[in-house]
Short mmCIF file of C-alpha atoms in Angstrom, two decimals:
data_model
loop_
_atom_site.label_atom_id
_atom_site.label_comp_id
_atom_site.label_asym_id
_atom_site.label_seq_id
_atom_site.Cartn_x
_atom_site.Cartn_y
_atom_site.Cartn_z
CA MET A 1 0.00 0.00 0.00
CA SER A 2 3.02 2.29 0.17
CA THR A 3 2.68 2.92 -3.59
CA VAL A 4 -0.96 4.07 -3.23
CA LYS A 5 -1.43 7.80 -2.61
CA HIS A 6 -5.14 8.04 -1.77
CA LYS A 7 -7.44 5.37 -0.33
CA ILE A 8 -11.23 5.85 -0.38
CA LEU A 9 -13.79 3.46 1.12
CA VAL A 10 -17.34 3.37 -0.29
CA LEU A 11 -19.72 2.40 2.53
CA SER A 12 -23.39 2.12 3.42
CA GLY A 13 -25.25 0.40 6.21
CA LYS A 14 -27.94 -0.51 3.66
CA GLY A 15 -27.79 -3.00 0.78
CA GLY A 16 -29.10 -2.15 -2.67
CA VAL A 17 -28.39 1.59 -2.52
CA GLY A 18 -25.82 1.53 -5.34
CA LYS A 19 -22.41 1.27 -3.65
CA SER A 20 -20.87 -0.89 -6.38
CA THR A 21 -22.39 1.24 -9.15
CA PHE A 22 -21.05 4.39 -7.50
CA SER A 23 -17.62 2.81 -6.85
CA ALA A 24 -17.33 1.70 -10.49
CA HIS A 25 -18.30 5.09 -11.87
CA LEU A 26 -16.11 6.93 -9.38
CA ALA A 27 -13.24 4.83 -10.76
CA HIS A 28 -14.28 5.54 -14.37
CA GLY A 29 -14.62 9.26 -13.63
CA LEU A 30 -11.20 9.52 -11.99
CA ALA A 31 -9.62 7.46 -14.81
CA GLU A 32 -10.76 10.02 -17.40
CA ASP A 33 -7.61 11.89 -16.36
CA GLU A 34 -5.10 9.76 -18.26
CA GLY A 35 -2.30 11.07 -16.08
CA LYS A 36 -3.82 9.37 -13.02
CA GLN A 37 -3.55 5.68 -12.12
CA ILE A 38 -6.76 4.31 -10.57
CA ALA A 39 -7.38 1.02 -8.74
CA LEU A 40 -10.74 -0.48 -7.77
CA LEU A 41 -10.83 -3.18 -5.08
CA ASP A 42 -14.01 -5.20 -4.50
CA VAL A 43 -14.11 -6.57 -0.93
CA ASP A 44 -17.74 -7.69 -1.16
CA ILE A 45 -16.67 -11.31 -0.81
CA CYS A 46 -20.14 -12.89 -1.01
CA GLY A 47 -21.60 -10.60 -3.68
CA PRO A 48 -18.81 -9.49 -6.01
CA SER A 49 -20.58 -7.46 -8.71
CA ILE A 50 -17.64 -5.30 -9.81
CA PRO A 51 -16.43 -7.74 -12.55
CA LYS A 52 -19.88 -7.54 -14.21
CA ILE A 53 -20.19 -3.75 -13.85
CA MET A 54 -16.68 -3.18 -15.23
CA GLY A 55 -17.16 -5.56 -18.19
CA LEU A 56 -14.57 -8.03 -16.88
CA GLU A 57 -16.60 -11.22 -16.38
CA GLY A 58 -14.56 -14.30 -17.26
CA GLU A 59 -11.22 -12.59 -16.64
CA GLN A 60 -8.70 -14.29 -14.36
CA VAL A 61 -6.03 -13.10 -11.97
CA HIS A 62 -2.44 -14.07 -12.77
CA GLN A 63 0.37 -14.62 -10.29
CA SER A 64 3.74 -12.99 -10.87
CA GLY A 65 6.94 -12.69 -8.89
CA SER A 66 5.70 -9.43 -7.37
CA GLY A 67 2.23 -10.75 -6.40
CA TRP A 68 -1.23 -10.99 -7.96
CA SER A 69 -1.65 -8.96 -11.13
CA PRO A 70 -4.93 -7.01 -11.19
CA VAL A 71 -7.19 -7.01 -14.26
CA TYR A 72 -7.07 -3.82 -16.35
CA VAL A 73 -10.09 -2.09 -17.89
CA GLU A 74 -7.90 0.68 -19.33
CA ASP A 75 -4.18 1.32 -19.14
CA ASN A 76 -4.80 3.47 -16.05
CA LEU A 77 -7.68 1.54 -14.40
CA ALA A 78 -6.97 -1.72 -12.55
CA VAL A 79 -9.52 -3.97 -10.80
CA MET A 80 -9.32 -6.79 -8.25
CA SER A 81 -12.24 -8.88 -7.00
CA VAL A 82 -12.90 -12.32 -5.56
CA GLY A 83 -15.16 -12.70 -8.62
CA PHE A 84 -12.02 -13.30 -10.70
CA LEU A 85 -11.18 -16.33 -8.53
CA LEU A 86 -14.53 -18.12 -8.98
CA GLY A 87 -15.15 -20.83 -11.57
CA SER A 88 -18.52 -19.31 -12.48
CA PRO A 89 -20.32 -16.01 -11.71
CA ASP A 90 -23.09 -18.16 -10.17
CA ASP A 91 -20.76 -19.85 -7.63
CA ALA A 92 -21.65 -19.04 -4.02
CA VAL A 93 -18.88 -18.01 -1.63
CA ILE A 94 -19.72 -19.81 1.62
CA TRP A 95 -17.01 -18.62 4.00
CA ARG A 96 -16.88 -17.80 7.68
CA GLY A 97 -15.35 -14.56 8.95
CA PRO A 98 -11.70 -15.68 9.32
CA LYS A 99 -11.49 -16.86 5.70
CA LYS A 100 -13.06 -13.61 4.45
CA ASN A 101 -10.56 -11.63 6.52
CA GLY A 102 -7.69 -13.69 5.10
CA MET A 103 -8.79 -12.97 1.54
CA ILE A 104 -9.08 -9.23 2.23
CA LYS A 105 -5.62 -9.26 3.80
CA GLN A 106 -4.26 -10.97 0.68
CA PHE A 107 -5.92 -8.39 -1.56
CA LEU A 108 -4.35 -5.55 0.41
CA ARG A 109 -0.94 -7.18 0.80
CA ASP A 110 -0.32 -9.30 -2.31
CA VAL A 111 -1.82 -7.39 -5.25
CA ASP A 112 0.83 -5.68 -7.36
CA TRP A 113 -0.99 -2.39 -8.03
CA GLY A 114 2.15 -0.45 -8.93
CA GLU A 115 2.07 3.32 -8.49
CA VAL A 116 -1.57 4.31 -7.86
CA ASP A 117 -3.11 7.75 -7.31
CA PHE A 118 -6.53 6.58 -6.06
CA LEU A 119 -7.58 3.23 -4.61
CA ILE A 120 -11.38 2.86 -4.31
CA VAL A 121 -12.56 0.07 -2.01
CA ASP A 122 -16.11 -1.16 -2.67
CA THR A 123 -17.51 -2.75 0.50
CA PRO A 124 -20.59 -4.86 1.33
CA PRO A 125 -23.42 -3.39 3.40
CA GLY A 126 -23.10 -3.33 7.16
CA THR A 127 -20.46 -2.70 9.81
CA SER A 128 -18.88 -6.10 10.31
CA ASP A 129 -15.92 -8.32 9.35
CA GLU A 130 -15.02 -6.88 5.96
CA HIS A 131 -15.13 -3.25 7.12
CA LEU A 132 -13.13 -3.88 10.28
CA SER A 133 -10.55 -5.91 8.33
CA VAL A 134 -9.98 -3.19 5.73
CA ILE A 135 -9.65 -0.47 8.38
CA GLN A 136 -7.37 -2.62 10.53
CA TYR A 137 -5.05 -3.64 7.67
CA LEU A 138 -4.89 -0.10 6.26
CA SER A 139 -4.55 1.62 9.63
CA GLY A 140 -0.84 2.23 9.15
CA ALA A 141 -1.22 3.27 5.52
CA HIS A 142 -3.52 6.30 5.96
CA ILE A 143 -7.11 6.05 4.67
CA ASP A 144 -8.27 9.38 3.25
CA GLY A 145 -11.87 8.72 4.22
CA ALA A 146 -15.23 7.16 3.43
CA VAL A 147 -17.94 8.10 0.97
CA ILE A 148 -21.30 6.98 2.36
CA ILE A 149 -24.11 6.08 -0.06
CA THR A 150 -27.79 6.32 0.79
CA THR A 151 -31.17 6.62 -0.92
CA PRO A 152 -33.71 9.28 0.14
CA GLN A 153 -36.19 7.18 2.15
CA GLU A 154 -36.03 6.73 5.92
CA VAL A 155 -35.64 2.93 5.75
CA SER A 156 -32.24 3.55 4.13
CA LEU A 157 -31.24 6.55 6.23
CA GLN A 158 -31.85 4.56 9.41
CA ASP A 159 -29.10 2.09 8.50
CA VAL A 160 -26.82 4.79 7.08
CA ARG A 161 -26.85 6.58 10.46
CA LYS A 162 -25.45 3.36 11.94
CA GLU A 163 -22.67 3.43 9.32
CA ILE A 164 -21.85 7.03 10.20
CA ASN A 165 -21.73 6.03 13.87
CA PHE A 166 -19.37 3.17 12.92
CA CYS A 167 -17.04 5.62 11.15
CA LEU A 168 -16.97 7.89 14.18
CA LYS A 169 -16.22 4.98 16.52
CA VAL A 170 -13.30 3.66 14.45
CA LYS A 171 -12.07 7.23 13.73
CA LEU A 172 -12.53 6.89 9.97
CA PRO A 173 -12.85 10.33 8.32
CA ILE A 174 -16.10 10.87 6.43
CA ILE A 175 -15.63 12.58 3.06
CA GLY A 176 -19.38 13.01 2.72
CA VAL A 177 -22.71 11.45 1.81
CA VAL A 178 -24.11 10.80 -1.68
CA GLU A 179 -27.88 10.53 -2.08
CA ASN A 180 -28.36 7.99 -4.87
CA MET A 181 -31.63 7.35 -6.77
CA SER A 182 -32.63 10.90 -5.83
CA GLY A 183 -35.65 11.59 -8.01
CA PHE A 184 -36.39 10.49 -11.57
CA ILE A 185 -36.24 13.01 -14.41
CA CYS A 186 -38.49 11.97 -17.28
CA PRO A 187 -36.42 11.89 -20.50
CA LYS A 188 -39.42 13.16 -22.52
CA CYS A 189 -41.10 15.88 -20.45
CA LYS A 190 -38.12 16.62 -18.11
CA ASN A 191 -40.40 16.68 -15.06
CA GLU A 192 -38.99 15.19 -11.86
CA SER A 193 -40.79 12.50 -9.82
CA GLN A 194 -39.80 11.22 -6.39
CA ILE A 195 -39.72 7.43 -6.70
CA PHE A 196 -38.30 7.12 -3.17
CA PRO A 197 -39.89 10.05 -1.30
CA PRO A 198 -37.63 11.67 1.35
CA THR A 199 -40.32 11.39 4.05
CA THR A 200 -37.96 12.55 6.83
CA GLY A 201 -36.03 15.12 4.79
CA GLY A 202 -33.69 12.74 2.97
CA ALA A 203 -29.91 12.87 3.07
CA GLU A 204 -29.89 16.67 3.20
CA LYS A 205 -31.61 16.82 6.60
CA MET A 206 -29.59 13.88 7.95
CA CYS A 207 -26.32 15.56 6.95
CA SER A 208 -27.47 18.87 8.42
CA ASP A 209 -28.41 17.19 11.72
CA LEU A 210 -25.12 15.28 11.95
CA GLY A 211 -22.82 17.99 10.60
CA ILE A 212 -21.60 15.90 7.65
CA PRO A 213 -21.11 17.18 4.08
CA LEU A 214 -23.67 16.22 1.45
CA LEU A 215 -21.53 15.67 -1.64
CA GLY A 216 -24.51 15.65 -3.97
CA ARG A 217 -27.44 13.73 -5.43
CA VAL A 218 -27.51 11.24 -8.29
CA PRO A 219 -30.95 10.88 -9.94
CA LEU A 220 -32.44 7.59 -11.08
CA ASP A 221 -31.63 6.84 -14.69
CA PRO A 222 -32.46 3.46 -16.30
CA ASN A 223 -29.40 3.95 -18.52
CA ILE A 224 -27.14 3.61 -15.48
CA GLY A 225 -28.51 0.09 -14.97
CA LYS A 226 -28.01 -0.70 -18.65
CA SER A 227 -24.40 0.53 -18.61
CA CYS A 228 -23.69 -1.64 -15.55
CA ASP A 229 -25.17 -4.73 -17.22
CA THR A 230 -23.09 -4.16 -20.34
CA GLY A 231 -19.92 -3.26 -18.44
CA LYS A 232 -19.59 0.21 -19.98
CA SER A 233 -18.76 3.59 -18.47
CA PHE A 234 -21.94 5.59 -17.97
CA PHE A 235 -20.04 8.85 -18.54
CA THR A 236 -19.00 7.90 -22.07
CA GLU A 237 -22.17 6.00 -23.02
CA ILE A 238 -24.77 8.61 -21.99
CA PRO A 239 -22.89 11.91 -21.52
CA ASP A 240 -26.06 14.05 -21.70
CA SER A 241 -27.90 12.30 -18.82
CA PRO A 242 -28.79 14.39 -15.74
CA ALA A 243 -26.89 11.79 -13.70
CA THR A 244 -23.57 12.83 -15.27
CA LEU A 245 -23.68 15.81 -12.92
CA SER A 246 -22.15 13.31 -10.48
CA THR A 247 -18.82 14.49 -11.94
CA LEU A 248 -19.19 17.40 -9.47
CA ILE A 249 -19.27 14.81 -6.65
CA ILE A 250 -16.03 13.31 -7.98
CA GLN A 251 -14.41 16.75 -7.98
CA LYS A 252 -15.38 17.26 -4.32
CA ILE A 253 -13.87 13.89 -3.40
CA GLN A 254 -10.62 14.79 -5.19
CA GLU A 255 -10.49 18.15 -3.40
CA PHE A 256 -10.99 16.46 -0.01
CA CYS A 257 -8.19 13.97 -0.72
CA SER A 258 -5.76 16.65 -1.91
CA GLN A 259 -6.35 18.60 1.33
CA ARG A 260 -5.84 15.46 3.43
CA HIS A 261 -2.64 14.62 1.53
#
């Protein structure tokens, strides 16, 4: 990890809020600067979706004298996931905590990333083994902070507050919160509908109450789902979508990391 400048964790207490989608497109967005080297690490051991989202299904990891070689999407975008170690995308990973922790330790210790500007770590939902392992193993290597993903409705915010509490307890800096699936803008009439109504004020009120930055909102766009299924970058496939405003979120994350550095 000594060759990695910035390390960002993508967290949420809730499943299904779009952590992997956000992680993948954060990596794509950062990699648009060809002068930057980007790495994406998938530590969702039981549900590794990054290979599919990045268009890398069927790829395999190779061993070299300097460790495991990650799989490259572009010359400046490398990916590692337990999904590359499975015989089939449908294979279940049925492991207890110690084996999961061992795999995460191997990912962090044995992958030959080379010189990397940003490492993005996509995590599973919750506040358990995988999260503690990553924080423990990276404790001496300086984690810049966590980006926390939520959706607008209270059932999501309730679990995200637990994740924020987790970050405070383990002294993990919080870069900010992203409200995903925040409204749906009709592609024909351009009117906005709230598919997941923010009944308790959404991420904006939660961030205001807790004194945490709201990095921005990403609206629902069916094309995001399509780009994930086809393994393409949303930014290059649908550049005129309202959701591409998430580039402003990426800029805020970069600014936070440069200040921390």
